[in-house]
Coordinates of C-alpha atoms in Angstrom, one line a residue:
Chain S
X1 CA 17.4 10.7 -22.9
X2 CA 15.4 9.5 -19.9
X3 CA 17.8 8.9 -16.8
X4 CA 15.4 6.7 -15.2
X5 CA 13.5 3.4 -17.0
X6 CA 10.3 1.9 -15.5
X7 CA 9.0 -0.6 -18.8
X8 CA 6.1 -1.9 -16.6
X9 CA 3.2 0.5 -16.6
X10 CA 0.9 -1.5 -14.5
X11 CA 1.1 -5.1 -13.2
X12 CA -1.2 -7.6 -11.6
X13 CA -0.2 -9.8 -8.9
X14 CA -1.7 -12.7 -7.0
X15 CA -1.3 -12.2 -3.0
X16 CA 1.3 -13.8 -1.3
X17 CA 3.4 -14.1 -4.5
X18 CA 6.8 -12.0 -4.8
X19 CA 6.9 -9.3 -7.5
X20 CA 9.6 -8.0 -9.1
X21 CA 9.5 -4.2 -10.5
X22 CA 12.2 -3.2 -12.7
X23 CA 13.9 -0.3 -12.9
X24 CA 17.0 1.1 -15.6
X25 CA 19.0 3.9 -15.1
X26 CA 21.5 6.1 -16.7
X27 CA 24.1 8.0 -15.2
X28 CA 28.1 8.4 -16.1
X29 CA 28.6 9.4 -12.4
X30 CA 30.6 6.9 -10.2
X31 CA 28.7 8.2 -7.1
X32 CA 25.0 8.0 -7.4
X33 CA 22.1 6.5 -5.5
X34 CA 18.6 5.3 -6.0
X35 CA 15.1 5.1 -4.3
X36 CA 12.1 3.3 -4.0
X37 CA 9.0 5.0 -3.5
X38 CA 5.6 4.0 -2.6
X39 CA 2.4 5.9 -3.6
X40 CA -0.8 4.7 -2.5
X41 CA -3.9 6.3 -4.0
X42 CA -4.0 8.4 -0.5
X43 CA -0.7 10.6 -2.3
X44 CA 1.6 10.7 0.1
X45 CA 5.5 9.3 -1.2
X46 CA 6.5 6.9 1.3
X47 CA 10.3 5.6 1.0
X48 CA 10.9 2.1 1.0
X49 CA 14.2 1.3 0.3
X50 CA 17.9 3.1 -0.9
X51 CA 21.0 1.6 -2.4
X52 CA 24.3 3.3 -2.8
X53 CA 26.2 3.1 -5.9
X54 CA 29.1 2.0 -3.7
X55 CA 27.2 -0.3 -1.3
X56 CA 28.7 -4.0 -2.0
X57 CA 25.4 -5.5 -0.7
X58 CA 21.7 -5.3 -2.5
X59 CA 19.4 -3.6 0.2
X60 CA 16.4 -5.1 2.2
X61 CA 14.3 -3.8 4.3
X62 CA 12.1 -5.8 5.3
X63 CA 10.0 -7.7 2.6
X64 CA 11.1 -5.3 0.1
X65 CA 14.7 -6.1 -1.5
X66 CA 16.2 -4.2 -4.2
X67 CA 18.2 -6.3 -7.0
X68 CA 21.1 -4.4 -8.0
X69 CA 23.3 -4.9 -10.6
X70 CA 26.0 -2.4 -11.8
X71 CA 27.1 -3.0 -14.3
X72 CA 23.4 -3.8 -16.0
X73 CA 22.4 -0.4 -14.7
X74 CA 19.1 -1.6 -13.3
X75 CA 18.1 -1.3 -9.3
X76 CA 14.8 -3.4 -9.8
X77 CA 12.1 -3.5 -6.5
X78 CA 11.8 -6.9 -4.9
X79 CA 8.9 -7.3 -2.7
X80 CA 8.2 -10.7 -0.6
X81 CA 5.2 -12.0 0.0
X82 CA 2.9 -9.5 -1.3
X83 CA 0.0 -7.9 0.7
X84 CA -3.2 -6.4 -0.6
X85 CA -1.6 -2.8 0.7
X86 CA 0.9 -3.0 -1.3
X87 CA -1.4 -2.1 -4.2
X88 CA -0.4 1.1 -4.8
X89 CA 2.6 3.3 -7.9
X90 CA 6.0 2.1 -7.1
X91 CA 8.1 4.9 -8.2
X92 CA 12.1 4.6 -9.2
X93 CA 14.6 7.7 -8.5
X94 CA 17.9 8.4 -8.8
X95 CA 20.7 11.1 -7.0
X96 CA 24.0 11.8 -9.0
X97 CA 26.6 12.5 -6.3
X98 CA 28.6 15.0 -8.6
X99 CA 25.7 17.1 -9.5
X100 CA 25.7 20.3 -8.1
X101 CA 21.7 20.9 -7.2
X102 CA 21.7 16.6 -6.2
X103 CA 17.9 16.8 -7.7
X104 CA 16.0 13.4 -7.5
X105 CA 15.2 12.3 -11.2
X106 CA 12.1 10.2 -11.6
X107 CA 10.8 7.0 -13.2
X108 CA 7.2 7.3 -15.1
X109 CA 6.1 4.6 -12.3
X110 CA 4.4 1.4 -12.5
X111 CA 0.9 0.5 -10.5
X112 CA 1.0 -2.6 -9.0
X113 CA -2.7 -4.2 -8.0
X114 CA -2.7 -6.7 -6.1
X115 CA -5.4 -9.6 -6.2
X116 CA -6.9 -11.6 -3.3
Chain J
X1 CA 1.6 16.9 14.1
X2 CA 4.3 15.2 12.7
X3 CA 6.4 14.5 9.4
X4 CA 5.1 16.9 6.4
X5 CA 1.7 18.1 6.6
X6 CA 0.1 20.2 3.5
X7 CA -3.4 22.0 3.1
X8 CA -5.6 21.9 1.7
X9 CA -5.9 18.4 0.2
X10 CA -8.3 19.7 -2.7
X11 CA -8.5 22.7 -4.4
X12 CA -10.5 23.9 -7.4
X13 CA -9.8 27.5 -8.7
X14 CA -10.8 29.3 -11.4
X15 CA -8.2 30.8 -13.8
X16 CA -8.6 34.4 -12.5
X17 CA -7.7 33.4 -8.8
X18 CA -5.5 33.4 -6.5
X19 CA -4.8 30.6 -3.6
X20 CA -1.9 29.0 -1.8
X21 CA -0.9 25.8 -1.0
X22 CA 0.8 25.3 2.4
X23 CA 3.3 22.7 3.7
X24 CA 4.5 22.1 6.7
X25 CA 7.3 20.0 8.4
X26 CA 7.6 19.2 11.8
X27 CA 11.1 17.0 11.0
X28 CA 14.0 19.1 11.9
X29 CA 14.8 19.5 8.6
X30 CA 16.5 22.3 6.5
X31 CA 15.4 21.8 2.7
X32 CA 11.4 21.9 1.1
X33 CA 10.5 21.0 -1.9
X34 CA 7.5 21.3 -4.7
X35 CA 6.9 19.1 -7.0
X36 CA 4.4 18.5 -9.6
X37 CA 2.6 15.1 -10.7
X38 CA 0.2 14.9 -13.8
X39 CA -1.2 12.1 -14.5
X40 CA 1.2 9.5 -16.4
X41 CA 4.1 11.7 -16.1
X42 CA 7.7 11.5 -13.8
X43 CA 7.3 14.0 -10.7
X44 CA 8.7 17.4 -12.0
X45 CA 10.7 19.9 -9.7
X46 CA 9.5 22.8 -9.5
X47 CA 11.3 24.9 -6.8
X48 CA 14.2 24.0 -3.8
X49 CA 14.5 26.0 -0.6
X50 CA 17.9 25.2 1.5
X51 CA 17.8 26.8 4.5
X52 CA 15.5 29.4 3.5
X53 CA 17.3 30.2 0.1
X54 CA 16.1 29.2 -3.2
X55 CA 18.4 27.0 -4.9
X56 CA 16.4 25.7 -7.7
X57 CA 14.0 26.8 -10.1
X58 CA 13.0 24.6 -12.7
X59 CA 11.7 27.1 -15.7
X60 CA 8.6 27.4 -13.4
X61 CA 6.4 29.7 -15.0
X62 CA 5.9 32.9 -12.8
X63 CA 2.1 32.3 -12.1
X64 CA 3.5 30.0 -9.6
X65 CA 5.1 31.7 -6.8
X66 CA 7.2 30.2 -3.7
X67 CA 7.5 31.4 -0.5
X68 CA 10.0 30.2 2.4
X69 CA 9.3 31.9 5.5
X70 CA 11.6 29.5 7.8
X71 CA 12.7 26.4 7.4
X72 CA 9.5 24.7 8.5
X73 CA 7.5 26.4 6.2
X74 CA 6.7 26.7 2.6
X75 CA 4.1 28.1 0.5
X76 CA 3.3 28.0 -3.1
X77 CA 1.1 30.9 -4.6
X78 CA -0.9 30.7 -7.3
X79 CA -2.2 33.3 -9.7
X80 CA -3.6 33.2 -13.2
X81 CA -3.1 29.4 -13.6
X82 CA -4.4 27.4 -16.7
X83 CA -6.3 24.2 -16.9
X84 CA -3.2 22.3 -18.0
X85 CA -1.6 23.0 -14.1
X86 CA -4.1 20.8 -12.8
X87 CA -2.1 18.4 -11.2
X88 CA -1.4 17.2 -8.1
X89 CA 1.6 19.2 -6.0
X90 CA 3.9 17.5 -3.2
X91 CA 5.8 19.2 -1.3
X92 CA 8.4 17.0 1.0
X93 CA 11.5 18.0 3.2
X94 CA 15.2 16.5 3.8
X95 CA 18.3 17.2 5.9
X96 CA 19.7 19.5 3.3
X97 CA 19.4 19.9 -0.3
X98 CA 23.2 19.5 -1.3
X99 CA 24.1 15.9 1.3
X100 CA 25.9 13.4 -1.0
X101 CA 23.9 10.9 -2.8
X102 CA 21.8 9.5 -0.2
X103 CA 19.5 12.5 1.0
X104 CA 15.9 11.2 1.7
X105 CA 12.7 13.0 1.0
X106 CA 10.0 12.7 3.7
X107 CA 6.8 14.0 1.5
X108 CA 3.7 15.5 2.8
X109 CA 0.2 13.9 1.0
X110 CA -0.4 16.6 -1.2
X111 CA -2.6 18.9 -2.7
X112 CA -4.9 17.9 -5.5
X113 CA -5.4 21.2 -7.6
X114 CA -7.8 21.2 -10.2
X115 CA -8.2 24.6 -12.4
X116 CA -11.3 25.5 -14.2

């Protein structure tokens, strides 16, 4: 079974506009955490934003948020405002605290164009 | 130079030769990583250095070959590869490989391998 969900293969969004990328997961750990990841056609993985399975509050950073809800099981990417560079795969990952190698598990991804 | 640096950025090989990808980080940090990304598919881990030691293998067939000299440096060597391993292979660095849940991955840009 896939640990980590991305349903939106590519989206189109007009600039300046928020966009929401969503993001399920499934884990039966209590301690786990998950990542955002940007990937512009350049390749490079740039982190944008973490949220601990503890942590009582959603993350931000900046324009980009991250919508968390539990007990839904989904950690979906919020970003603000949206800039032509943000047109790049937004990628989802996940870190189980009780596993004993901690290896990053992987969404699919979703490609995100933004239009002037 | 700083954060992860890997060369080359493009490769194309034949199936009878033998190259090496290099990465590089300049971060402090004690853990490398490869990964593989083909097109449409989650990023696969392929090996895990922690302080010099391998700690993961993901059923990585042996035509691919790492190397972990220090902490700052990894290799992977390649040898005998087939057209289906054309992909495009991060490598990226953290702390350490076994920090609770939140361990982020600085990646370098990668190498875009393409076998004939």
């Amino acid at each position: 079974a896939q640990k980590i969900t991305q349903t939106q293969p590519g989206m189109f969004v007009q600039e300046k506009e928020a966009v929401t990328l969503d993001c399920t997961y499934d884990t039966s750990d209590p301690s786990y955490g998950l990542f955002w990841y940007k990937q512009p056609s350049s390749g490079e993985m740039i982190f944008l934003i973490y949220q601990g399975s503890y942590d009582q509050q959603n993350a931000t950073e900046g324009r980009y948020s991250l919508n968390f809800q539990k007990a839904r099981k989904s950690a979906n990417l919020v970003i603000s405002a949206s800039q032509l560079g943000d047109s790049a795969m937004y990628f989802c990952a996940m870190r189980e605290g009780m596993d004993s190698n901690y290896q990053l598990i992987w969404g699919a991804g979703t490609k995100l164009i933004i239009k002037p | 130079e700083t954060g992860v640096t890997q060369t080359p950025r493009h490769l194309v090989m034949g199936m009878t030769n033998k190259k090496s990808l290099k990465c590089e980080q300049h971060l402090g940090h004690n853990a490398m990583y490869w990964y593989k990304q083909s097109a449409k598919k989650p990023l696969e881990l392929m090996f895990v250095y922690n302080f010099k030691e391998q700690t993961e293998n993901n059923s990585v067939p042996s035509r691919f070959s790492p190397e972990c000299p220090n902490s700052s440096h990894l290799f992977l060597h390649l040898h005998t590869l087939q057209p289906e391993d054309s992909a495009l292979y991060l490598c990226a660095s953290s702390q350490d490989s076994l920090r609770g849940p939140y361990n982020e991955q600085f990646f370098g840009p990668g190498t875009r391998l393409t076998v004939l």
